[in-house]
Coordinates of C-alpha atoms and ligand atoms in Angstrom, one line a residue:
X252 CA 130.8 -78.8 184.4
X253 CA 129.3 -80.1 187.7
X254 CA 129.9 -84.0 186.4
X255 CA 133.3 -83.2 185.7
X256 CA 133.9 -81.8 188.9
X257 CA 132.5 -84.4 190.9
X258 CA 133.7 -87.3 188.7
X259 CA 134.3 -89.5 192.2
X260 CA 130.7 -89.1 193.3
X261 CA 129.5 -90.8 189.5
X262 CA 132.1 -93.3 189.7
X263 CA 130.8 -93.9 193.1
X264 CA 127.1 -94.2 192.1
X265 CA 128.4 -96.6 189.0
X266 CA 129.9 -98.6 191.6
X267 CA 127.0 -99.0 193.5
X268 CA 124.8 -99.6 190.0
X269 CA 127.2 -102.9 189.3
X270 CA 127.0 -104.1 193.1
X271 CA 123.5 -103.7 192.8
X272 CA 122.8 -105.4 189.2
X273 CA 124.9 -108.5 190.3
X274 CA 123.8 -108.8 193.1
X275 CA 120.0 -108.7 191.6
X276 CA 118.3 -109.5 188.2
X277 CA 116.1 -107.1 186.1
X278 CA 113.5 -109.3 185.3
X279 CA 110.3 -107.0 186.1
X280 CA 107.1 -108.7 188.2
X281 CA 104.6 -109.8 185.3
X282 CA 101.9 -109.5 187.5
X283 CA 102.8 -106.0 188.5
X284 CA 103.5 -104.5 184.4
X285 CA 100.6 -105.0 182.4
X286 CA 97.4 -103.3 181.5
X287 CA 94.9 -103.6 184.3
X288 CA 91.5 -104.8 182.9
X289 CA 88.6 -104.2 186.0
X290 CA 87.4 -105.1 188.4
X291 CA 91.2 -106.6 189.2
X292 CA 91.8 -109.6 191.5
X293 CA 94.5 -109.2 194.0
X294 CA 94.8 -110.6 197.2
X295 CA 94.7 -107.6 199.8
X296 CA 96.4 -107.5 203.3
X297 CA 96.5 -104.4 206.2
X298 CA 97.0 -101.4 205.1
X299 CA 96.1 -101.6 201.9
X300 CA 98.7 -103.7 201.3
X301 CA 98.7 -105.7 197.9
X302 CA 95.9 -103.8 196.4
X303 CA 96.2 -102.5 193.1
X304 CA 95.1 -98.5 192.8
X305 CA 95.7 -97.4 189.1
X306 CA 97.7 -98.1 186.4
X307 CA 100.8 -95.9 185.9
X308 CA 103.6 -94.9 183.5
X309 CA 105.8 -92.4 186.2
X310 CA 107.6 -95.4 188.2
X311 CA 107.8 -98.8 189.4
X312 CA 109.3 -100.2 192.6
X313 CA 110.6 -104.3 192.3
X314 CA 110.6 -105.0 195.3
X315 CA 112.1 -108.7 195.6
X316 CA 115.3 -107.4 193.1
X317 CA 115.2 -104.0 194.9
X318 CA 115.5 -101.8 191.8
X319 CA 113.7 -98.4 191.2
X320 CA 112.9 -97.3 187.8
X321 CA 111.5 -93.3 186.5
X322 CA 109.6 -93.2 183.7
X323 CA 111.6 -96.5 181.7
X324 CA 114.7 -95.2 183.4
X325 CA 116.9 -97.2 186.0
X326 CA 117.3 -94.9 189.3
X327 CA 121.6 -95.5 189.4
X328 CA 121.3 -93.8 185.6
X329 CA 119.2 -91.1 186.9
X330 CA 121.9 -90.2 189.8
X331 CA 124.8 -91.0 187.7
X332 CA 123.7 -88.4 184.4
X333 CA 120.8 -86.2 185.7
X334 CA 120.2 -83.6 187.3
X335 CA 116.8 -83.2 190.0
X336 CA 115.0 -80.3 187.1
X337 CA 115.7 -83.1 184.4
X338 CA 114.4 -86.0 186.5
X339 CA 111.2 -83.5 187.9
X340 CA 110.4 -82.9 184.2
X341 CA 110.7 -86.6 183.6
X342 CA 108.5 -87.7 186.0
X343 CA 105.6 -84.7 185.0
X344 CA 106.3 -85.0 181.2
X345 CA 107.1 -88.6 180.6
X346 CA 110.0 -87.8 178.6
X347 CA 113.4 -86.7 179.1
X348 CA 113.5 -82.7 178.2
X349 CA 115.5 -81.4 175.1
X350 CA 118.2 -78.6 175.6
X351 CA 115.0 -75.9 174.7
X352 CA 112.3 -78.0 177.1
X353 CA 114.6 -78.0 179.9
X354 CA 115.5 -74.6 179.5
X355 CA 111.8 -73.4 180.1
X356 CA 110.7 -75.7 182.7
X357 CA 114.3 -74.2 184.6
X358 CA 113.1 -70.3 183.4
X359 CA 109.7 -71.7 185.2
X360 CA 111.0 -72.9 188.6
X361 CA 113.2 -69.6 188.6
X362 CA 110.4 -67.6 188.6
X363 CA 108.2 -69.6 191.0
X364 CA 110.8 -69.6 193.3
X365 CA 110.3 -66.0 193.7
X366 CA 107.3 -66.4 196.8
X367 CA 107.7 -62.4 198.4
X368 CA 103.7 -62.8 199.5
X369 CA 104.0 -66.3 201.0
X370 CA 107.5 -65.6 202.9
X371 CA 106.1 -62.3 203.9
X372 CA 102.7 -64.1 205.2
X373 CA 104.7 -67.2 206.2
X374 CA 106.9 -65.1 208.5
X375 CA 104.0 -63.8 210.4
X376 CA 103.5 -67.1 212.0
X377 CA 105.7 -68.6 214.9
X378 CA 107.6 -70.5 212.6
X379 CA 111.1 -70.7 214.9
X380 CA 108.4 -73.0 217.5
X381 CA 106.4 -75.0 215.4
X382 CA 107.1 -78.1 213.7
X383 CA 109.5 -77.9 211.0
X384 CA 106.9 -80.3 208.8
X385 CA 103.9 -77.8 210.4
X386 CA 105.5 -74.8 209.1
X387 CA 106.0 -76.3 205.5
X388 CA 102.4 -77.6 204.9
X389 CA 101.2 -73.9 206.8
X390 CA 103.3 -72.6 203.7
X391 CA 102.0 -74.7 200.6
X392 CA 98.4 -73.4 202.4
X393 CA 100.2 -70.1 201.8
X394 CA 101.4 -70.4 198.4
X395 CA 97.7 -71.5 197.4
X396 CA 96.2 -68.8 199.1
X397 CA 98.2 -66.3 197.0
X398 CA 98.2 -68.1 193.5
X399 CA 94.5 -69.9 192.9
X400 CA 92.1 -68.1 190.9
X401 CA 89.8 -70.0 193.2
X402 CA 90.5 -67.5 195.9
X403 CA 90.2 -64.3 194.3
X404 CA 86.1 -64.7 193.8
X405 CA 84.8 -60.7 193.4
X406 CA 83.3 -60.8 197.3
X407 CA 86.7 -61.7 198.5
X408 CA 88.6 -58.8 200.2
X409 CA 91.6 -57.6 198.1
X410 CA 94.3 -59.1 199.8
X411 CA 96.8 -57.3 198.0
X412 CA 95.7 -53.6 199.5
X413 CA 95.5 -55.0 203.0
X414 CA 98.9 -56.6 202.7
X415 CA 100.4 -52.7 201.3
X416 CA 101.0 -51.4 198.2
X417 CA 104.8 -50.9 198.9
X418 CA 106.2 -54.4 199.0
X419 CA 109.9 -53.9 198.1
X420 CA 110.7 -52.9 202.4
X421 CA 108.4 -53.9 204.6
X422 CA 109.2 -53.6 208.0
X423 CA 108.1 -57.0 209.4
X424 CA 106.0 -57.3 212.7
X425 CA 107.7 -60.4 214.1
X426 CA 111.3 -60.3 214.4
X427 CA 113.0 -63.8 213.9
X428 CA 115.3 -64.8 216.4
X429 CA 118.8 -63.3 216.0
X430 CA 118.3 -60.7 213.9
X431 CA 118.4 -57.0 214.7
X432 CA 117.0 -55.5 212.3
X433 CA 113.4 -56.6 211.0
X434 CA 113.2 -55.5 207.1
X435 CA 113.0 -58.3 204.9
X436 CA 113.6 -56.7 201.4
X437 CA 110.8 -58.4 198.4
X438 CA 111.6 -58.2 195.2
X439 CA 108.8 -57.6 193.2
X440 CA 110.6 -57.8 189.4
X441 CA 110.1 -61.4 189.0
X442 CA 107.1 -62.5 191.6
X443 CA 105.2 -65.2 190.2
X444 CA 102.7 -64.5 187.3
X445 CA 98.8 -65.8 187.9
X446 CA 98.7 -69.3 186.0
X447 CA 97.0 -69.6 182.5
X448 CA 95.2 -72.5 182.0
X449 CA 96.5 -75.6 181.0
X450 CA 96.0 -78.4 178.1
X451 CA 93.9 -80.4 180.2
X452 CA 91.4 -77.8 180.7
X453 CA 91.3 -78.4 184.2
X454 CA 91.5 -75.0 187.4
X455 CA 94.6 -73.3 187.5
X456 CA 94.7 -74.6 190.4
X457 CA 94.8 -77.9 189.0
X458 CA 97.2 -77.2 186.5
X459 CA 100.6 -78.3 185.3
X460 CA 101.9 -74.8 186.2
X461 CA 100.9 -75.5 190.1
X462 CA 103.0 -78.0 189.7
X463 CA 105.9 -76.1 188.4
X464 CA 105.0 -74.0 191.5
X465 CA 105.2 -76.5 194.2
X466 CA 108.2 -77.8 193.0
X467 CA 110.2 -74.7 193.1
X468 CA 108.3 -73.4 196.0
X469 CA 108.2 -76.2 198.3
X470 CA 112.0 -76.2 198.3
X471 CA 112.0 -71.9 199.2
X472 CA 109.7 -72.4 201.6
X473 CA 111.4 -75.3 203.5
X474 CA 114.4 -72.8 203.1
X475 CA 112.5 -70.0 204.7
X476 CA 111.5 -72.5 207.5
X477 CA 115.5 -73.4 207.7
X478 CA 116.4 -69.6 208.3
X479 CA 113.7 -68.8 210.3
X480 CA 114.4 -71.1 213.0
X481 CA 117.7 -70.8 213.1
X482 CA 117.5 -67.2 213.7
X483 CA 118.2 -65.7 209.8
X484 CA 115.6 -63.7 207.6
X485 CA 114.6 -65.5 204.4
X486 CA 116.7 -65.0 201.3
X487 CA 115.9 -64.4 197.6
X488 CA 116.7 -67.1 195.5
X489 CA 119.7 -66.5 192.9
X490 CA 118.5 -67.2 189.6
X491 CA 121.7 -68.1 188.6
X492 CA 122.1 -71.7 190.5
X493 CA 120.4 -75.2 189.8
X494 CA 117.5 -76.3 192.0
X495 CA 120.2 -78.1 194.2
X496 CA 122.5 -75.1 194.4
X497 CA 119.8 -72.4 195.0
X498 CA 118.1 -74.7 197.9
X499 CA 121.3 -74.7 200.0
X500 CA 122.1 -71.5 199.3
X501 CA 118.5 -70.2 200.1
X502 CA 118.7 -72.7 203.6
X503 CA 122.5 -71.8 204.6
X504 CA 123.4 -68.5 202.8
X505 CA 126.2 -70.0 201.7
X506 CA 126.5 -71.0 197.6
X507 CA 127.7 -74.5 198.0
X508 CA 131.0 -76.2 196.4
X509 CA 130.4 -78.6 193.5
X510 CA 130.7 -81.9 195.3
X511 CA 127.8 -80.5 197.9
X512 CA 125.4 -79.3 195.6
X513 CA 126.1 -82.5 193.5
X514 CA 125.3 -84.7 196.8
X515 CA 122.2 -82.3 197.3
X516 CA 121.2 -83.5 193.9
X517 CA 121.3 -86.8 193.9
X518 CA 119.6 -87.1 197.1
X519 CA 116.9 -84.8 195.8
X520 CA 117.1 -87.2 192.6
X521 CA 116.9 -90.8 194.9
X522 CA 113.7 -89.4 196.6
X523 CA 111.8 -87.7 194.0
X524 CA 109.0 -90.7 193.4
X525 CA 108.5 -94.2 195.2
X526 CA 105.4 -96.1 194.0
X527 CA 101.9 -95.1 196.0
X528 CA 103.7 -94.5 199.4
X529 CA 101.7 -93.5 202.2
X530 CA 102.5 -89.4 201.2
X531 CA 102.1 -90.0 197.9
X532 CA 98.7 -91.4 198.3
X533 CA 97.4 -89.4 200.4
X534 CA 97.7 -86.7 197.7
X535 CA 96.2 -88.7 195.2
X536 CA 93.4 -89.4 197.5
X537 CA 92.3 -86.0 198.3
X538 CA 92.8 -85.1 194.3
X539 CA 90.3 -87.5 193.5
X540 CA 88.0 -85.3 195.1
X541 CA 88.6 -82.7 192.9
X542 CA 90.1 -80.6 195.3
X543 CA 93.4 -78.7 193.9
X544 CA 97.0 -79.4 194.0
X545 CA 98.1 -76.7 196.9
X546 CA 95.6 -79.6 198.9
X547 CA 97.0 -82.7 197.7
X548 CA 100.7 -81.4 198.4
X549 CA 99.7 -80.5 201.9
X550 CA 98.3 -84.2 202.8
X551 CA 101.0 -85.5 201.6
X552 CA 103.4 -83.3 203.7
X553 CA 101.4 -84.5 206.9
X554 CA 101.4 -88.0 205.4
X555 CA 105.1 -87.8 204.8
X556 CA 105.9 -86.7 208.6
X557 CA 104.9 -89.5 210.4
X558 CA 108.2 -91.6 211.7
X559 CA 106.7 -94.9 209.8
X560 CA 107.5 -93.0 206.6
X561 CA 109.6 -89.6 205.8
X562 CA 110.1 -89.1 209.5
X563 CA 112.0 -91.9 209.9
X564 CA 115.4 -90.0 208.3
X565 CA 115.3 -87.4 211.4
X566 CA 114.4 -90.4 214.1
X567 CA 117.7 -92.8 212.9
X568 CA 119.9 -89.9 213.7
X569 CA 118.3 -89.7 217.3
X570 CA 118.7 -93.8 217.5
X571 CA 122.6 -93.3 216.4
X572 CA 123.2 -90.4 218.9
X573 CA 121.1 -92.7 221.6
X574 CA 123.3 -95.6 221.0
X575 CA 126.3 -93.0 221.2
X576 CA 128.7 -95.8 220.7
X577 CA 129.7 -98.3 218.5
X578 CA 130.0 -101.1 221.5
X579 CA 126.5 -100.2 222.7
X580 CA 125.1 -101.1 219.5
X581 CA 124.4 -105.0 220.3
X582 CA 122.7 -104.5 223.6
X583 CA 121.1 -101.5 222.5
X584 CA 119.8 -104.2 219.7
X585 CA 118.8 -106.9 221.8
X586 CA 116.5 -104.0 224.5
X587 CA 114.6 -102.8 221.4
X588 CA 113.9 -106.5 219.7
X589 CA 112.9 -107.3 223.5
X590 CA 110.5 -104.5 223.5
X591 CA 109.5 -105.8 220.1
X592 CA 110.3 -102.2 218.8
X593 CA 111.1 -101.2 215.2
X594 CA 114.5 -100.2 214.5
X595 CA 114.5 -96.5 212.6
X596 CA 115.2 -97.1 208.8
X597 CA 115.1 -100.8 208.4
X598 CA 112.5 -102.6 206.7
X599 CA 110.0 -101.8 203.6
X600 CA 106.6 -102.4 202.7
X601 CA 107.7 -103.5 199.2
X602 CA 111.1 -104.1 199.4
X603 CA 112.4 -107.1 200.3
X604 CA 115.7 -106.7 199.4
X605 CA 118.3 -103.5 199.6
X606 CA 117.0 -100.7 199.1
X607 CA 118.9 -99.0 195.9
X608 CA 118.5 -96.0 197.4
X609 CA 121.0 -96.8 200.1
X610 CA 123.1 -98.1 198.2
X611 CA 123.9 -94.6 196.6
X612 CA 123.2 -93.3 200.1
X613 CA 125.4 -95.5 202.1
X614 CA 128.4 -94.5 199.8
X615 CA 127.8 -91.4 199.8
X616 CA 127.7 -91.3 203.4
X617 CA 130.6 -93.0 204.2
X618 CA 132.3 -90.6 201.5
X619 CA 131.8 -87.3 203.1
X620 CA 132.2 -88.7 206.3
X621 CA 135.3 -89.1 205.7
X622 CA 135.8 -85.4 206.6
X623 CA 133.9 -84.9 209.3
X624 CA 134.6 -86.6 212.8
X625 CA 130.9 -86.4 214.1
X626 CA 129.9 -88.0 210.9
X627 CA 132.3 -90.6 211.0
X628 CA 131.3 -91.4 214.4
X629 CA 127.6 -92.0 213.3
X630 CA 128.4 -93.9 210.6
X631 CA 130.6 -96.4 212.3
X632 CA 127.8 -96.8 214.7
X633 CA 125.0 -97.3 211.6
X634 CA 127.3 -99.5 209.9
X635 CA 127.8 -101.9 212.9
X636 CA 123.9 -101.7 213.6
X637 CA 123.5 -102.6 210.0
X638 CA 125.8 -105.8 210.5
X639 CA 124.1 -106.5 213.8
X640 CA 120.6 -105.9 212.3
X641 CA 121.6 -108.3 209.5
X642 CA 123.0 -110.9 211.9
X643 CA 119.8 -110.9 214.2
X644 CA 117.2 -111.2 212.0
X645 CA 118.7 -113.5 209.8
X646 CA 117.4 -113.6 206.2
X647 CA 114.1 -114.6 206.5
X648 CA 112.5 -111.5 207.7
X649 CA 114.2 -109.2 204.8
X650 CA 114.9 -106.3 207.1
X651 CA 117.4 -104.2 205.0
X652 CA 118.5 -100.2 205.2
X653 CA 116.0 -98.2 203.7
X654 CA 116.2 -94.8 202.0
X655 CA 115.8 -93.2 205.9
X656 CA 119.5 -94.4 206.9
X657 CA 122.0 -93.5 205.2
X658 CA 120.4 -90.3 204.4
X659 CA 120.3 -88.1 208.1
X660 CA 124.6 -89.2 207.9
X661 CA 124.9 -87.1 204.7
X662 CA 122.8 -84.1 205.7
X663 CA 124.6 -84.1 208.7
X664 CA 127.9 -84.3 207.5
X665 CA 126.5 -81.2 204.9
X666 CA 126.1 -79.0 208.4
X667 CA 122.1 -79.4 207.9
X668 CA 120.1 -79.8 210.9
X669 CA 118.1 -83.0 211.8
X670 CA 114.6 -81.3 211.9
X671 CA 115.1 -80.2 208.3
X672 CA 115.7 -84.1 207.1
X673 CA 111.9 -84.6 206.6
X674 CA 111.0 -81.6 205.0
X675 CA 114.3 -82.0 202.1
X676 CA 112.0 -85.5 201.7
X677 CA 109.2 -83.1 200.9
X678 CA 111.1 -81.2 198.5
X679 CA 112.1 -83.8 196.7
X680 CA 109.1 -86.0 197.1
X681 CA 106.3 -83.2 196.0
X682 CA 107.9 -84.1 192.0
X683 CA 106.2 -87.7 192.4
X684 CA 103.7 -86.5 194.8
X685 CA 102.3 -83.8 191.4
X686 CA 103.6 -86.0 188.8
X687 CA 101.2 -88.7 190.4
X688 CA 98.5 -86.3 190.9
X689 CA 98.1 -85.3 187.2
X690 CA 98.6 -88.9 186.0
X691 CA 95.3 -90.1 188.0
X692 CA 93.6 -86.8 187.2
X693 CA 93.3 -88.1 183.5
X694 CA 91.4 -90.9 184.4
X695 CA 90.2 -89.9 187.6
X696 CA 88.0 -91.7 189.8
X697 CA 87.2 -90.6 194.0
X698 CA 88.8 -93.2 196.2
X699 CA 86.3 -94.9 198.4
X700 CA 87.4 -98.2 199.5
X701 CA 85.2 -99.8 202.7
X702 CA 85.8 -101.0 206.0
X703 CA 84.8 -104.6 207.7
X704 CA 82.2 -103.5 210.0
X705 CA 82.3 -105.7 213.2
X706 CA 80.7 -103.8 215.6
X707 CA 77.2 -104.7 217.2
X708 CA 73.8 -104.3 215.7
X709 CA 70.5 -103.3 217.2
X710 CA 71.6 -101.8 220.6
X711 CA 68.8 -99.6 222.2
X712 CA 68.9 -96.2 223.0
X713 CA 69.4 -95.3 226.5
X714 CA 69.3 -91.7 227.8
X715 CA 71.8 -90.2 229.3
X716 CA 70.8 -90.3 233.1
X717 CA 70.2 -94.3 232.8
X718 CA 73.8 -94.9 231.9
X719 CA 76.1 -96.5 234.1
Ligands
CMC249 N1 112.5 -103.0 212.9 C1 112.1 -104.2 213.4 N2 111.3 -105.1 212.9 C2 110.8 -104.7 211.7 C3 111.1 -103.5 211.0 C4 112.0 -102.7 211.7 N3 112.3 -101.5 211.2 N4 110.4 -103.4 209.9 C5 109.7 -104.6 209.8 N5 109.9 -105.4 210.9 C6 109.3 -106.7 211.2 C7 108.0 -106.5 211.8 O1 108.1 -106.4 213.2 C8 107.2 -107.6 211.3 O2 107.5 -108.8 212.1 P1 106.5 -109.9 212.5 O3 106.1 -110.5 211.1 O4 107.2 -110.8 213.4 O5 105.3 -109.2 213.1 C9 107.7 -107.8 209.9 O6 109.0 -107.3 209.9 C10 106.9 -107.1 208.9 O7 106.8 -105.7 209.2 P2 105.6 -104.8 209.1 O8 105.6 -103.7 210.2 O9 104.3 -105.6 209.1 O10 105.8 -104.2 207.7 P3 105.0 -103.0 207.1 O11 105.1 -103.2 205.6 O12 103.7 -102.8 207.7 O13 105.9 -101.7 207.5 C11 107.6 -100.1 207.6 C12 106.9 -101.1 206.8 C13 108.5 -99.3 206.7 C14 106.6 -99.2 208.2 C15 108.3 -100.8 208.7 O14 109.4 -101.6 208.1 C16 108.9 -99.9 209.7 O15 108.2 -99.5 210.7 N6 110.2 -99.5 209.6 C17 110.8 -98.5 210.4 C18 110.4 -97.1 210.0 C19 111.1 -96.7 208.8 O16 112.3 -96.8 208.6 N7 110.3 -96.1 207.8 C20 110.9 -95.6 206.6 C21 110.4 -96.4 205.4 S1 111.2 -96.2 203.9 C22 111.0 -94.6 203.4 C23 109.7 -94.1 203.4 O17 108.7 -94.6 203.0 O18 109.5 -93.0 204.0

């Protein structure tokens, strides 16, 4: 029904698939898709950069063709057919879900985006002045602290008595801006049920059913986050909408029309898994401790934040409403390359070519800009700053559009605010960030790589009144 109804936006993601497949070849790296035997050889740069981590079967990044591939699956298919619960049980399962599979794992994320505790605990924090990013990791701390077995040990008090028995109207102690009235009803019928352990035998905790969990209640809690600082009281979910759907509605209040939800799913979709990423190791790096998967979601929250990575989405919208004007775009160029600054959602640690995610993004921009005269105004600006990016830097640096530019014009012209850019990353992003998580738990192994040390050796002691 959805496909049908938004027919341009898949013939404008096919359109993109055919620019991008003549424009690049699918041969895949050799070196980069075969069994590892170790130790491996690689040659290893900054940041990690070059160094081989794992094997993997969830995703692979090419990033001289610039092509992105789920699971055996090209990323255009995945935006064109699927849907964000499909390509989440993709990425966790390995396989594409049957009519009965994806039925459960949908019955799952209904229920576990059902969070009365969390909301009701998140809510007692200053939510409307912290960080939007602060306030979502604060809530997957939240989520945790209400679902792990690992926190109901016997000399733990019983949080649910001191919380009260009567959870259908509490009346809350911190009003949120805006609203007269502070009674937040909680359902209780369908709250999330403890976790049963899962086929790996591993915590709750550190289960496939935390994932389910995260994934549906990253996305209410970044909703909660939405209506909190703008004034509003959380809302239930509706049980009756896709993941896309129910996440605007749950942000805005408002059930969205076909095309939005649609454009809210493929951008959920396009950001779901990239390679080890900064975020996405980070997770992966504090799992291999054996610490749980409320923990690895959180580091890769703060990972995800910083502007070098998910933050750049919310930073390019400042840079376009800085440059204000498409003829300020060259000198406004030329100050920043003087400065020797980086330009917000150019360039890639692994791709050296377009990014395929904008080039659904880019489309899809210009699409629903159409309609809106603030986001036509940005885009006109990011398109010439694209040309004049291209133009300076010539080819030999391989500074294209990343995922980060095109995507703050489409939230934008969707009515969402520019804090909230980074944490719809999360939402998206915590799919790869689990999917990863269990893969390396299989075969897991603590990450401990060393340093070069190059300080001094055999200084002497001095107290501290003989110091100068
Ligand atoms: N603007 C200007 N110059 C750039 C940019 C940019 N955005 N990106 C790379 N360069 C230059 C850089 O100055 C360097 O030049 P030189 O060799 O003369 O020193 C060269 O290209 C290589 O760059 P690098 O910084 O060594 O590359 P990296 O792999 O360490 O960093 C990056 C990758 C994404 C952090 C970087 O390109 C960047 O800072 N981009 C802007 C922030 C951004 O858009 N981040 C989102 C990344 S994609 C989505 C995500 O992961 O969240």
């Amino acid at each position: 029904m959805l496909r049908h109804e938004t027919k341009e936006i898949t013939d404008l993601v096919l359109k993109a698939a055919k620019k991008a497949r003549k424009e690049t070849d699918s041969e895949p790296e050799p070196e980069l898709t075969k069994p590892i035997k170790w130790p491996v050889k690689c040659t290893v740069g900054p940041g990690l950069e070059g160094a081989i981590a794992c094997e993997t079967k969830i995703g692979y990044v090419n990033g001289s063709k610039g092509w992105l591939v789920y699971r055996g699956y090209d990323i255009f298919d995945l935006c064109a057919y699927s849907t964000f619960e499909e390509v989440s049980y993709l990425l966790l399962k390995g396989h594409l879900p049957t009519v009965t599979q994806l039925g459960n794992f949908k019955k799952k994320l209904i229920q576990y985006r059902h969070m009365p505790n969390t909301q009701r605990l998140l809510m007692s924090f200053p939510i409307e002045d912290m960080n939007a990013m602060a306030a979502l990791r604060l809530g997957t701390n939240l989520m945790r602290h209400e679902f792990t077995y690992d926190d109901t040990d016997d000399w733990r008090p019983d949080l649910k008595s001191v919380i009260g028995a009567d959870e259908d109207s509490i009346p809350m102690e911190t009003v949120p801006r805006g609203e007269k009235r502070a009674i937040y009803e909680f359902g209780s019928k369908e709250r999330g049920k403890k976790f049963e352990s899962d086929s790996l035998g591993l915590q709750p905790a550190s289960g496939l059913d935390s994932c389910y969990h995260l994934i549906a209640g990253v996305a209410s809690i970044a909703a909660a986050v939405a209506r909190i600082r703008a004034g509003h009281l959380p809302l239930e979910p509706d049980p009756e909408l896709s993941h896309a759907a129910n996440f605007i509605y749950m942000m805005t209040g408002r059930r969205p029309a076909p095309l939005e939800e649609r454009v809210m799913d493929i951008a959920l979709i396009l950001h779901a898994d990239h390679g080890i990423n900064a975020s996405t190791f980070a997770s992966m790096v504090v799992a291999s401790t054996l610490s749980d998967f409320y923990f690895s979601v959180g580091a890769g929250i703060a990972a995800l934040n910083g502007p070098l990575h998910g933050g750049a989405n919310e930073q390019v919208l400042r840079v376009l409403n800085e440059i204000a004007t498409v003829d300020n775009v060259k000198p406004w160029l030329e100050k920043i390359r003087k400065q020797k600054g980086k330009i917000m959602g150019f360039g890639h640690r692994v791709y050296k070519a377009y990014d395929p995610r904008a080039r659904v993004l880019g489309p899809l921009a210009e699409y629903l800009a159409k309609n809106s005269e603030s986001g036509l105004k940005l885009l006109h600006i990011a398109q010439a700053l694209e040309r004049e990016v291209a133009s300076s830097f010539g080819t030999e640096k391989k500074i294209f559009p990343n995922v980060d530019f095109y995507s703050g014009i489409v939230y934008s012209c969707m009515g969402i605010s520019p804090e909230l850019f980074t944490p719809i990353f999360a939402v998206s992003r915590v799919a790869g960030w689990t999917a990863r998580v269990l893969e390396y738990l299989e075969n897991n192994r603590i990450f401990r790589p060393r340093a070069m040390y190059i300080g001094e050796f055999e200084k002497k002691y001095k107290p501290i009144q003989k110091r100068t």
